[in-house]
Short mmCIF file of C-alpha atoms (C1' of nucleotides) in Angstrom, two decimals:
data_model
loop_
_atom_site.label_atom_id
_atom_site.label_comp_id
_atom_site.label_asym_id
_atom_site.label_seq_id
_atom_site.Cartn_x
_atom_site.Cartn_y
_atom_site.Cartn_z
CA MET A 1 -23.44 -21.37 -8.94
CA SER A 2 -23.25 -18.50 -11.38
CA HIS A 3 -19.81 -17.59 -12.68
CA PRO A 4 -17.99 -15.43 -10.11
CA LEU A 5 -16.02 -13.42 -12.66
CA ILE A 6 -19.03 -12.66 -14.80
CA GLY A 7 -21.00 -11.71 -11.73
CA ARG A 8 -18.18 -9.44 -10.65
CA LEU A 9 -17.69 -7.78 -14.00
CA GLU A 10 -21.39 -7.32 -14.54
CA ARG A 11 -21.44 -5.06 -11.54
CA HIS A 12 -18.90 -2.92 -13.35
CA GLY A 13 -20.44 -2.93 -16.78
CA SER A 14 -23.04 -4.49 -19.02
CA LEU A 15 -21.57 -7.40 -20.92
CA SER A 16 -22.93 -8.72 -24.18
CA GLY A 17 -23.76 -12.38 -24.56
CA GLU A 18 -20.70 -12.84 -26.72
CA GLU A 19 -18.44 -11.26 -24.12
CA LYS A 20 -19.86 -13.49 -21.40
CA GLN A 21 -19.19 -16.53 -23.54
CA VAL A 22 -15.60 -15.40 -24.08
CA LEU A 23 -15.14 -15.08 -20.34
CA ARG A 24 -16.56 -18.54 -19.76
CA ASP A 25 -14.29 -19.98 -22.43
CA ILE A 26 -11.07 -18.54 -21.08
CA SER A 27 -11.76 -19.52 -17.47
CA SER A 28 -12.66 -23.14 -18.00
CA ARG A 29 -9.36 -24.58 -16.80
CA THR A 30 -9.49 -24.85 -13.03
CA ALA A 31 -7.28 -26.09 -10.22
CA VAL A 32 -7.81 -26.70 -6.52
CA TYR A 33 -5.38 -25.65 -3.81
CA ARG A 34 -5.17 -26.76 -0.20
CA PRO A 35 -4.93 -24.26 2.66
CA ARG A 36 -1.47 -22.64 2.85
CA GLU A 37 -0.57 -23.88 -0.59
CA GLU A 38 1.07 -21.42 -2.96
CA ILE A 39 -1.14 -20.48 -5.90
CA VAL A 40 1.37 -18.12 -7.50
CA PRO A 41 4.93 -18.23 -6.12
CA GLU A 42 6.59 -14.97 -5.15
CA GLY A 43 9.00 -13.97 -7.92
CA SER A 44 7.55 -16.31 -10.53
CA THR A 45 6.57 -15.40 -14.10
CA PRO A 46 3.22 -17.09 -14.67
CA ALA A 47 1.79 -17.80 -18.10
CA HIS A 48 -1.74 -17.41 -16.79
CA SER A 49 -3.59 -15.31 -14.24
CA SER A 50 -5.50 -16.84 -11.34
CA LEU A 51 -9.15 -16.07 -10.77
CA ILE A 52 -10.49 -17.17 -7.39
CA LEU A 53 -13.71 -19.11 -7.92
CA SER A 54 -14.14 -20.13 -4.27
CA GLY A 55 -12.11 -19.75 -1.10
CA PHE A 56 -9.93 -17.06 0.43
CA ALA A 57 -6.34 -16.19 -0.49
CA THR A 58 -3.60 -13.68 0.33
CA ARG A 59 -1.15 -11.76 -1.75
CA HIS A 60 2.13 -10.99 -0.02
CA ASN A 61 5.67 -9.68 -0.30
CA HIS A 62 8.67 -10.47 1.80
CA SER A 63 11.11 -7.70 2.69
CA LEU A 64 14.73 -8.66 2.14
CA ASP A 65 15.18 -9.43 5.82
CA GLY A 66 12.35 -11.95 5.68
CA LYS A 67 9.37 -10.13 7.13
CA ARG A 68 6.08 -10.75 5.39
CA GLN A 69 3.79 -7.98 4.20
CA ILE A 70 0.36 -9.07 3.08
CA THR A 71 -0.75 -6.67 0.34
CA ALA A 72 -4.23 -8.05 -0.28
CA PHE A 73 -6.80 -10.53 0.91
CA HIS A 74 -8.72 -12.14 -1.91
CA VAL A 75 -12.27 -13.46 -1.97
CA PRO A 76 -14.27 -15.35 -4.62
CA GLY A 77 -14.51 -13.38 -7.86
CA ASP A 78 -11.13 -11.65 -7.37
CA PHE A 79 -8.60 -11.84 -10.17
CA ALA A 80 -5.69 -12.24 -7.75
CA ASP A 81 -2.83 -11.68 -10.19
CA LEU A 82 -4.37 -10.14 -13.26
CA HIS A 83 -1.46 -7.70 -13.14
CA SER A 84 0.93 -10.53 -14.01
CA PHE A 85 -0.59 -10.49 -17.50
CA LEU A 86 1.44 -7.34 -18.28
CA LEU A 87 3.96 -7.04 -15.44
CA LYS A 88 5.15 -10.62 -16.03
CA LYS A 89 7.27 -11.05 -12.90
CA MET A 90 5.21 -11.39 -9.73
CA GLU A 91 6.83 -9.45 -6.92
CA ASP A 92 4.00 -10.59 -4.68
CA GLY A 93 2.97 -14.23 -4.33
CA VAL A 94 -0.54 -15.62 -3.92
CA ALA A 95 -1.32 -18.31 -1.35
CA ALA A 96 -4.51 -20.08 -0.29
CA LEU A 97 -5.95 -19.35 3.13
CA THR A 98 -8.73 -21.91 2.78
CA GLU A 99 -9.25 -24.53 0.12
CA CYS A 100 -9.44 -22.58 -3.13
CA THR A 101 -10.85 -23.35 -6.54
CA VAL A 102 -9.04 -21.24 -9.07
CA ALA A 103 -9.55 -20.65 -12.78
CA GLN A 104 -6.30 -20.26 -14.68
CA VAL A 105 -6.72 -17.75 -17.48
CA ALA A 106 -4.00 -17.94 -20.11
CA HIS A 107 -2.22 -14.66 -20.82
CA SER A 108 -2.47 -15.43 -24.52
CA ASP A 109 -6.26 -15.42 -24.15
CA LEU A 110 -6.13 -12.10 -22.33
CA LYS A 111 -4.04 -10.66 -25.12
CA GLU A 112 -6.63 -11.78 -27.66
CA ILE A 113 -9.27 -9.99 -25.62
CA THR A 114 -7.29 -6.75 -25.79
CA LYS A 115 -7.23 -7.12 -29.57
CA ASN A 116 -10.87 -7.94 -30.17
CA TYR A 117 -12.94 -6.80 -27.21
CA PRO A 118 -12.14 -3.20 -26.26
CA TYR A 119 -14.99 -2.91 -23.80
CA LEU A 120 -14.03 -6.10 -22.03
CA THR A 121 -10.47 -4.84 -21.95
CA ARG A 122 -11.54 -1.67 -20.19
CA VAL A 123 -13.55 -3.67 -17.68
CA LEU A 124 -10.55 -5.88 -16.90
CA TRP A 125 -8.27 -2.85 -16.68
CA HIS A 126 -10.81 -1.34 -14.31
CA THR A 127 -10.56 -4.28 -11.92
CA THR A 128 -6.78 -3.78 -11.63
CA LEU A 129 -7.42 -0.11 -10.88
CA VAL A 130 -9.82 -0.97 -8.07
CA ASP A 131 -7.14 -3.29 -6.73
CA ALA A 132 -4.73 -0.35 -6.68
CA ALA A 133 -7.35 1.88 -5.04
CA VAL A 134 -7.55 -0.63 -2.20
CA HIS A 135 -3.77 -0.51 -1.92
CA ARG A 136 -3.96 3.25 -1.53
CA ALA A 137 -6.62 2.99 1.14
CA TRP A 138 -4.45 0.51 3.02
CA MET A 139 -1.45 2.82 2.63
CA THR A 140 -3.45 5.53 4.33
CA THR A 141 -4.35 3.28 7.24
CA LEU A 142 -0.76 2.03 7.48
CA GLY A 143 0.74 5.48 7.39
CA ARG A 144 -1.75 7.59 9.22
CA MET A 145 -3.95 5.48 11.49
CA GLU A 146 -3.43 3.55 14.71
CA ALA A 147 -3.71 -0.19 15.09
CA ARG A 148 -7.33 -0.23 16.29
CA GLU A 149 -8.38 2.09 13.48
CA ARG A 150 -6.61 -0.06 10.88
CA LEU A 151 -8.31 -3.23 12.03
CA ALA A 152 -11.70 -1.57 12.31
CA HIS A 153 -11.25 -0.20 8.80
CA PHE A 154 -10.40 -3.63 7.46
CA LEU A 155 -13.37 -5.30 9.12
CA CYS A 156 -15.60 -2.71 7.46
CA GLU A 157 -13.98 -3.29 4.09
CA MET A 158 -14.48 -7.04 4.32
CA ARG A 159 -18.10 -6.58 5.29
CA ASP A 160 -18.80 -4.62 2.12
CA ARG A 161 -16.72 -6.82 -0.18
CA LEU A 162 -18.31 -10.00 1.13
CA ASP A 163 -21.74 -8.44 0.98
CA THR A 164 -21.45 -7.91 -2.76
CA ILE A 165 -20.78 -11.60 -3.30
CA GLY A 166 -23.45 -12.82 -0.92
CA LEU A 167 -21.11 -13.99 1.84
CA MET A 168 -22.38 -11.56 4.48
CA GLN A 169 -25.62 -12.02 6.39
CA ASP A 170 -26.98 -10.13 9.39
CA ASN A 171 -23.78 -8.15 9.72
CA SER A 172 -21.87 -11.38 10.14
CA TYR A 173 -19.37 -13.19 7.96
CA GLU A 174 -16.73 -15.92 7.97
CA LEU A 175 -13.20 -14.54 8.22
CA PRO A 176 -10.65 -17.36 7.90
CA ILE A 177 -7.69 -15.15 8.74
CA THR A 178 -5.44 -15.67 11.76
CA GLN A 179 -4.28 -12.88 14.01
CA GLU A 180 -0.75 -13.40 12.72
CA GLU A 181 -1.97 -12.77 9.16
CA LEU A 182 -3.82 -9.65 10.23
CA GLY A 183 -0.61 -8.45 11.83
CA ASP A 184 1.36 -9.10 8.65
CA ALA A 185 -1.21 -7.17 6.63
CA PHE A 186 -1.45 -4.14 8.88
CA GLY A 187 2.05 -3.79 10.25
CA ILE A 188 1.19 -4.86 13.78
CA SER A 189 2.63 -7.63 15.95
CA THR A 190 0.46 -10.65 16.63
CA VAL A 191 0.32 -9.79 20.30
CA HIS A 192 -0.95 -6.32 19.56
CA VAL A 193 -3.57 -7.57 17.10
CA ASN A 194 -4.89 -9.78 19.85
CA ARG A 195 -5.16 -6.94 22.35
CA VAL A 196 -6.76 -4.56 19.88
CA LEU A 197 -9.38 -7.12 18.87
CA GLN A 198 -10.14 -7.68 22.52
CA ASP A 199 -10.68 -3.95 22.92
CA LEU A 200 -13.05 -3.84 19.95
CA ARG A 201 -14.98 -6.75 21.46
CA ALA A 202 -15.01 -5.17 24.93
CA GLU A 203 -16.44 -1.97 23.46
CA GLY A 204 -19.25 -3.98 21.91
CA LEU A 205 -18.31 -3.22 18.32
CA ILE A 206 -17.73 -6.80 17.23
CA THR A 207 -18.09 -10.39 18.41
CA SER A 208 -16.14 -13.36 17.16
CA ARG A 209 -16.66 -17.05 17.66
CA GLY A 210 -14.07 -19.12 15.90
CA LYS A 211 -13.80 -17.79 12.38
CA THR A 212 -17.18 -16.08 12.47
CA LEU A 213 -17.14 -12.35 12.84
CA VAL A 214 -20.20 -10.38 13.90
CA ILE A 215 -20.42 -6.62 13.58
CA ASN A 216 -22.53 -5.44 16.49
CA ASP A 217 -22.26 -1.70 15.93
CA TRP A 218 -21.79 -0.93 12.26
CA GLU A 219 -22.01 2.82 12.71
CA ARG A 220 -19.36 3.07 15.35
CA LEU A 221 -17.08 0.54 13.68
CA GLN A 222 -17.06 2.73 10.58
CA GLN A 223 -16.32 5.76 12.71
CA VAL A 224 -13.44 4.08 14.49
CA GLY A 225 -12.02 2.88 11.17
CA GLN A 226 -12.73 6.22 9.45
CA TYR A 227 -14.29 4.07 6.80
CA SER A 228 -16.14 4.97 3.66
CA SER A 229 -16.70 2.37 0.95
CA ASP A 230 -16.09 4.82 -1.89
CA TYR A 231 -12.65 3.46 -2.75
CA LEU A 232 -14.07 0.00 -3.48
CA HIS A 233 -16.02 1.45 -6.42
CA ILE A 234 -18.78 -1.06 -5.78
CA ASP A 235 -21.33 -1.12 -8.58
CA GLN A 236 -19.59 1.59 -10.53
CA LYS A 237 -20.69 1.08 -14.13
CA LEU A 238 -18.42 1.57 -17.11
CA GLU A 239 -20.22 2.93 -20.15
CA ARG A 240 -19.97 0.82 -23.26
CA ASP A 241 -19.50 3.68 -25.61
CA MET B 1 12.93 18.32 -25.55
CA SER B 2 11.62 14.95 -26.68
CA HIS B 3 8.13 14.01 -25.58
CA PRO B 4 8.24 12.66 -22.01
CA LEU B 5 5.33 10.26 -22.44
CA ILE B 6 6.67 8.79 -25.65
CA GLY B 7 10.09 8.43 -24.07
CA ARG B 8 8.53 6.72 -21.11
CA LEU B 9 6.36 4.37 -23.12
CA GLU B 10 9.16 3.51 -25.51
CA ARG B 11 11.05 2.02 -22.62
CA HIS B 12 8.09 -0.30 -22.11
CA GLY B 13 7.44 -1.21 -25.71
CA SER B 14 8.22 -0.40 -29.32
CA LEU B 15 5.73 2.09 -30.69
CA SER B 16 4.94 2.49 -34.35
CA GLY B 17 5.14 5.87 -36.00
CA GLU B 18 1.36 6.03 -36.10
CA GLU B 19 1.08 5.30 -32.41
CA LYS B 20 3.60 7.98 -31.56
CA GLN B 21 1.63 10.48 -33.60
CA VAL B 22 -1.55 9.52 -31.77
CA LEU B 23 0.18 10.13 -28.46
CA ARG B 24 1.42 13.51 -29.61
CA ASP B 25 -2.05 14.44 -30.80
CA ILE B 26 -3.84 13.60 -27.59
CA SER B 27 -1.33 15.35 -25.34
CA SER B 28 -1.15 18.67 -27.11
CA ARG B 29 -3.31 20.59 -24.65
CA THR B 30 -1.10 21.73 -21.82
CA ALA B 31 -1.44 23.76 -18.64
CA VAL B 32 1.04 25.19 -16.15
CA TYR B 33 0.61 24.98 -12.39
CA ARG B 34 2.38 26.94 -9.67
CA PRO B 35 3.97 25.20 -6.67
CA ARG B 36 1.35 23.94 -4.20
CA GLU B 37 -1.42 24.41 -6.72
CA GLU B 38 -3.93 21.59 -7.10
CA ILE B 39 -3.69 19.82 -10.45
CA VAL B 40 -6.49 17.35 -9.74
CA PRO B 41 -8.64 18.05 -6.68
CA GLU B 42 -9.25 15.24 -4.21
CA GLY B 43 -12.71 13.79 -4.82
CA SER B 44 -13.16 15.32 -8.26
CA THR B 45 -14.28 13.53 -11.42
CA PRO B 46 -11.95 14.78 -14.14
CA ALA B 47 -12.74 14.54 -17.85
CA HIS B 48 -9.06 14.22 -18.68
CA SER B 49 -5.94 12.65 -17.20
CA SER B 50 -2.86 14.68 -16.34
CA LEU B 51 0.51 13.79 -17.75
CA ILE B 52 3.44 15.56 -16.06
CA LEU B 53 5.68 17.06 -18.75
CA SER B 54 7.97 18.88 -16.34
CA GLY B 55 8.12 19.41 -12.59
CA PHE B 56 7.37 17.33 -9.52
CA ALA B 57 3.95 16.55 -8.03
CA THR B 58 2.33 14.53 -5.25
CA ARG B 59 -0.73 12.37 -5.07
CA HIS B 60 -2.42 12.27 -1.68
CA ASN B 61 -5.40 11.20 0.40
CA HIS B 62 -6.76 12.67 3.56
CA SER B 63 -8.06 10.39 6.29
CA LEU B 64 -11.43 11.43 7.66
CA ASP B 65 -9.78 13.09 10.64
CA GLY B 66 -7.73 15.28 8.35
CA LYS B 67 -4.31 13.65 8.28
CA ARG B 68 -2.61 13.60 4.90
CA GLN B 69 -1.18 10.48 3.33
CA ILE B 70 0.93 11.01 0.25
CA THR B 71 0.48 7.96 -1.97
CA ALA B 72 2.90 8.87 -4.74
CA PHE B 73 5.52 11.36 -5.83
CA HIS B 74 5.42 12.11 -9.54
CA VAL B 75 8.21 13.11 -11.88
CA PRO B 76 8.23 14.17 -15.54
CA GLY B 77 6.76 11.47 -17.79
CA ASP B 78 4.39 10.17 -15.10
CA PHE B 79 0.70 9.88 -15.94
CA ALA B 80 -0.37 11.06 -12.49
CA ASP B 81 -4.05 10.17 -12.69
CA LEU B 82 -4.39 7.82 -15.62
CA HIS B 83 -6.54 5.70 -13.32
CA SER B 84 -9.20 8.42 -13.34
CA PHE B 85 -9.89 7.42 -16.96
CA LEU B 86 -11.79 4.35 -15.69
CA LEU B 87 -12.25 4.93 -11.97
CA LYS B 88 -13.83 8.33 -12.61
CA LYS B 89 -13.86 9.64 -9.04
CA MET B 90 -10.41 10.58 -7.75
CA GLU B 91 -10.02 9.49 -4.15
CA ASP B 92 -6.52 10.93 -4.24
CA GLY B 93 -5.74 14.45 -5.40
CA VAL B 94 -2.72 15.63 -7.37
CA ALA B 95 -0.82 18.77 -6.42
CA ALA B 96 2.27 20.51 -7.79
CA LEU B 97 5.44 20.49 -5.71
CA THR B 98 7.34 22.68 -8.15
CA GLU B 99 6.11 24.55 -11.18
CA CYS B 100 4.58 21.87 -13.39
CA THR B 101 3.77 21.72 -17.05
CA VAL B 102 1.01 19.21 -17.56
CA ALA B 103 -0.61 17.71 -20.65
CA GLN B 104 -4.31 17.13 -20.23
CA VAL B 105 -5.35 14.02 -22.11
CA ALA B 106 -9.09 13.77 -22.72
CA HIS B 107 -10.73 10.57 -21.50
CA SER B 108 -12.64 10.42 -24.77
CA ASP B 109 -9.30 10.21 -26.58
CA LEU B 110 -8.15 7.43 -24.27
CA LYS B 111 -11.33 5.54 -24.99
CA GLU B 112 -10.69 5.83 -28.72
CA ILE B 113 -7.23 4.38 -28.16
CA THR B 114 -8.72 1.35 -26.41
CA LYS B 115 -10.93 0.81 -29.47
CA ASN B 116 -8.33 1.21 -32.17
CA TYR B 117 -4.87 0.64 -30.72
CA PRO B 118 -4.73 -2.56 -28.66
CA TYR B 119 -0.97 -2.48 -28.24
CA LEU B 120 -1.01 1.11 -27.05
CA THR B 121 -3.82 0.17 -24.70
CA ARG B 122 -1.72 -2.56 -23.15
CA VAL B 123 1.20 -0.18 -22.76
CA LEU B 124 -1.00 2.36 -20.97
CA TRP B 125 -2.55 -0.33 -18.80
CA HIS B 126 0.99 -1.43 -17.99
CA THR B 127 1.90 2.02 -16.66
CA THR B 128 -1.00 1.88 -14.19
CA LEU B 129 0.21 -1.55 -13.07
CA VAL B 130 3.70 -0.24 -12.39
CA ASP B 131 2.07 2.53 -10.38
CA ALA B 132 0.32 -0.13 -8.30
CA ALA B 133 3.56 -2.09 -7.93
CA VAL B 134 5.13 0.99 -6.38
CA HIS B 135 2.16 1.22 -4.01
CA ARG B 136 2.82 -2.34 -2.91
CA ALA B 137 6.50 -1.65 -2.35
CA TRP B 138 5.56 1.36 -0.23
CA MET B 139 3.04 -0.75 1.69
CA THR B 140 5.84 -3.13 2.55
CA THR B 141 8.05 -0.33 3.83
CA LEU B 142 5.13 1.22 5.74
CA GLY B 143 4.09 -2.04 7.32
CA ARG B 144 7.33 -3.84 7.89
CA MET B 145 10.24 -1.43 7.94
CA GLU B 146 11.49 1.25 10.32
CA ALA B 147 11.68 4.93 9.59
CA ARG B 148 15.32 4.98 8.49
CA GLU B 149 14.77 1.99 6.23
CA ARG B 150 11.70 3.60 4.65
CA LEU B 151 13.53 6.80 3.87
CA ALA B 152 16.60 5.00 2.59
CA HIS B 153 14.36 2.87 0.36
CA PHE B 154 12.66 5.94 -1.03
CA LEU B 155 15.93 7.74 -1.77
CA CYS B 156 17.02 4.66 -3.71
CA GLU B 157 13.75 4.56 -5.62
CA MET B 158 14.02 8.21 -6.61
CA ARG B 159 17.59 7.72 -7.75
CA ASP B 160 16.54 5.03 -10.21
CA ARG B 161 13.38 6.76 -11.37
CA LEU B 162 15.18 10.05 -11.98
CA ASP B 163 18.05 8.23 -13.66
CA THR B 164 15.73 6.84 -16.33
CA ILE B 165 14.61 10.36 -17.27
CA GLY B 166 18.06 11.90 -17.15
CA LEU B 167 17.60 13.85 -13.92
CA MET B 168 20.31 12.03 -11.96
CA GLN B 169 24.00 12.68 -12.35
CA ASP B 170 26.95 11.45 -10.30
CA ASN B 171 24.62 9.84 -7.77
CA SER B 172 23.06 13.22 -7.15
CA TYR B 173 19.64 14.65 -7.92
CA GLU B 174 17.29 17.49 -7.08
CA LEU B 175 14.60 16.49 -4.59
CA PRO B 176 12.12 19.34 -4.09
CA ILE B 177 10.30 17.61 -1.23
CA THR B 178 10.10 19.01 2.28
CA GLN B 179 10.62 16.93 5.39
CA GLU B 180 6.96 17.41 6.23
CA GLU B 181 5.99 15.86 2.89
CA LEU B 182 8.35 12.94 3.44
CA GLY B 183 6.67 12.41 6.79
CA ASP B 184 3.23 12.45 5.22
CA ALA B 185 4.35 9.90 2.65
CA PHE B 186 6.02 7.49 5.02
CA GLY B 187 3.93 7.73 8.15
CA ILE B 188 6.54 9.55 10.21
CA SER B 189 6.38 12.85 12.08
CA THR B 190 8.34 15.76 10.66
CA VAL B 191 10.58 15.78 13.69
CA HIS B 192 11.46 12.15 13.23
CA VAL B 193 12.14 12.57 9.51
CA ASN B 194 14.61 15.24 10.43
CA ARG B 195 16.45 13.06 12.92
CA VAL B 196 16.55 10.06 10.64
CA LEU B 197 17.96 12.10 7.77
CA GLN B 198 20.59 13.45 10.11
CA ASP B 199 21.52 9.90 11.00
CA LEU B 200 21.82 8.91 7.34
CA ARG B 201 24.05 11.93 6.78
CA ALA B 202 26.13 11.22 9.88
CA GLU B 203 26.72 7.67 8.68
CA GLY B 204 28.03 9.03 5.41
CA LEU B 205 25.29 7.51 3.25
CA ILE B 206 23.96 10.77 1.86
CA THR B 207 24.66 14.49 1.76
CA SER B 208 22.13 17.22 1.13
CA ARG B 209 22.58 20.86 0.36
CA GLY B 210 19.31 22.66 -0.05
CA LYS B 211 17.21 20.57 -2.39
CA THR B 212 20.17 18.68 -3.81
CA LEU B 213 20.60 15.15 -2.60
CA VAL B 214 23.87 13.26 -3.00
CA ILE B 215 24.14 9.53 -2.49
CA ASN B 216 27.60 8.91 -1.06
CA ASP B 217 27.33 5.18 -0.48
CA TRP B 218 24.94 3.61 -2.95
CA GLU B 219 25.64 0.05 -1.84
CA ARG B 220 24.96 0.64 1.81
CA LEU B 221 21.96 2.87 1.17
CA GLN B 222 20.37 0.03 -0.77
CA GLN B 223 21.16 -2.36 2.06
CA VAL B 224 19.67 -0.08 4.68
CA GLY B 225 16.55 0.40 2.56
CA GLN B 226 16.41 -3.29 1.58
CA TYR B 227 16.07 -1.95 -1.91
CA SER B 228 15.91 -3.69 -5.22
CA SER B 229 14.65 -1.86 -8.30
CA ASP B 230 12.73 -4.86 -9.64
CA TYR B 231 9.32 -3.48 -8.73
CA LEU B 232 9.83 -0.41 -10.90
CA HIS B 233 9.90 -2.66 -14.00
CA ILE B 234 12.36 -0.27 -15.61
CA ASP B 235 12.90 -1.06 -19.28
CA GLN B 236 10.56 -4.03 -19.22
CA LYS B 237 9.43 -4.47 -22.82
CA LEU B 238 5.91 -5.48 -23.78
CA GLU B 239 5.81 -7.61 -26.88
CA ARG B 240 3.71 -6.31 -29.71
CA ASP B 241 2.21 -9.60 -30.64
"C1'" DC C 1 11.31 44.78 8.02
"C1'" DG C 2 8.08 41.80 9.86
"C1'" DA C 3 6.33 37.44 8.42
"C1'" DT C 4 6.35 32.97 6.81
"C1'" DC C 5 8.60 28.62 5.79
"C1'" DG C 6 11.50 24.88 6.49
"C1'" DC C 7 14.94 22.84 9.42
"C1'" DT C 8 16.67 21.80 13.87
"C1'" DT C 9 16.90 20.63 18.90
"C1'" DG C 10 15.34 19.13 23.62
"C1'" DA C 11 12.09 17.08 26.88
"C1'" DT C 12 8.35 14.07 27.74
"C1'" DG C 13 4.68 10.66 26.80
"C1'" DT C 14 2.38 6.98 24.11
"C1'" DT C 15 1.99 3.33 21.01
"C1'" DT C 16 3.60 -0.72 19.89
"C1'" DA C 17 7.37 -4.38 19.64
"C1'" DT C 18 9.65 -8.04 21.78
"C1'" DC C 19 10.30 -11.84 24.84
"C1'" DA C 20 8.49 -15.54 27.33
"C1'" DA C 21 5.09 -18.48 28.81
"C1'" DT C 22 0.34 -20.75 29.13
"C1'" DG C 23 -3.78 -23.16 27.61
"C1'" DG C 24 -7.37 -24.77 24.50
"C1'" DA C 25 -8.29 -26.88 20.22
"C1'" DT C 26 -7.21 -29.83 16.58
"C1'" DG C 27 -4.89 -33.36 14.31
"C1'" DT C 28 -1.91 -37.58 13.81
"C1'" DG C 29 0.59 -41.87 14.30
"C1'" DG C 30 1.03 -45.92 17.00
"C1'" DC D 1 -8.07 -44.43 21.99
"C1'" DC D 2 -4.15 -42.22 23.82
"C1'" DA D 3 0.28 -39.69 23.66
"C1'" DC D 4 2.21 -36.17 21.33
"C1'" DA D 5 2.80 -32.33 18.42
"C1'" DT D 6 1.21 -28.23 16.36
"C1'" DC D 7 -1.43 -24.20 15.74
"C1'" DC D 8 -3.68 -20.31 17.42
"C1'" DA D 9 -5.27 -17.22 20.95
"C1'" DT D 10 -4.03 -15.15 25.12
"C1'" DT D 11 -1.46 -12.86 29.09
"C1'" DG D 12 2.29 -10.28 31.62
"C1'" DA D 13 6.62 -7.71 31.83
"C1'" DT D 14 9.99 -4.87 29.70
"C1'" DA D 15 12.05 -2.11 26.00
"C1'" DA D 16 12.22 0.37 21.74
"C1'" DA D 17 10.56 3.42 18.22
"C1'" DC D 18 8.28 7.20 17.48
"C1'" DA D 19 4.79 11.10 18.46
"C1'" DT D 20 3.91 15.29 20.53
"C1'" DC D 21 4.83 19.72 22.44
"C1'" DA D 22 7.55 23.70 22.55
"C1'" DA D 23 10.97 26.66 21.11
"C1'" DG D 24 14.69 28.76 18.30
"C1'" DC D 25 17.10 29.91 14.03
"C1'" DG D 26 18.43 30.93 9.28
"C1'" DA D 27 16.71 31.97 4.75
"C1'" DT D 28 13.48 33.99 1.72
"C1'" DC D 29 10.01 37.19 0.32
"C1'" DG D 30 6.51 40.67 -0.30
#
DNA sequence: CGATCGCTTGATGTTTATCAATGGATGTGG
DNA sequence: CCACATCCATTGATAAACATCAAGCGATCG
């Protein structure tokens, strides 16, 4: 398996051999987490950032009265809490959805990168900006779209994100996310998620068997979700100089 | 008037004299915008980032069916579209709410900073991460809180943000935002914003005369909004070394 | 002075939450 | 291997939050 972070960053820039070696060096310490296990506790102050090498994970807040808001779903190659490098305190925790292999990148190593590798620094900064761009897209679906549009939008987003890492084939992908988690991400009750997904199936837009999701009508699903992949900045290249 | 950006960044780190001079140099080109004028058009690819020196501004998306989602309200000292330095294409536009004086910082200058001033680079990166942290807090209110809680939360947030730049006195501040704009930010119809604000007034939590907002019961307003200022990372210091 | 803007109010309809219960699938200890 | 528990998807009935439509009203402005 090629290195997920290097693969990811190479889509956003052209790394030198030295830079690739640096990335390999700082991500050599790995850990494995079981499903539902906390990778980064909510409210903690980690000394390293967690790069997902394999598996799916969530990032989530809890409101003061205990309700959970999932702020991101993470897939292999995502730097789930790179922002903790500079923000220190994690308002949002990271938890494994499936078994996850995670590289733990020391913040001290990241700081060295900012001192010696300006281009690599910009590439890493860029990944946190894409993360924020996804937040803004989700804000728009949360604030201005109905439940079926939100879910359709998300299914489109996952298709494109998984496609770039080779986890989508024939408009089908594995989505190890329960209906309760979808509800917590998109501000919908579990019951309503269930009914909306049934509608999308009944209209012939999607099929699902177990955790496998099939997109049967990509065009119409994008229309329903008012989806455009622009905000993911897939394959946007950062110039070196 | 002291320089708003330097004031802002000095709360997040300790800048050297040389670094302060660099910041002054790159933000010397200014422009003035009238209320409602676009500062950064939605979908554009600016060659510079806009730093608000004075005035209030919004950042906003439009869903494909034309509904507006406001993703941020900006106050003096905010680098409204610093993310356009690396993301290039602006999915969200910036528009003036009041008359705004804006410093236009060339992306080429920002790139030079990343090459020569690692500490300054981290401080700038940090500001984009705080921006994203606010997005996540808003996502939580959008997804998991009711209209009156969302608005109460926002009024608390503005109190603290305006306090740090000296625009809050005696639990009172100027809020040049219409009820329609509040609705577009928090996923609520204008009519409902109006009724919720009336409720908050009737309960004695706030008073408003024209654009002036007074917080009459800070404790209870925070409770209603389930607010804690942690996510704003006010006065968090980044170590130099 | 008409026009526009922002705020307000009332009446009605829709989306979605909540509560409660069921059933299949999976896993676990005895 | 079975009894039991747990998780997740599903269904029906009722209630709440909020949107939409429509109209009026004061302030401001060219």
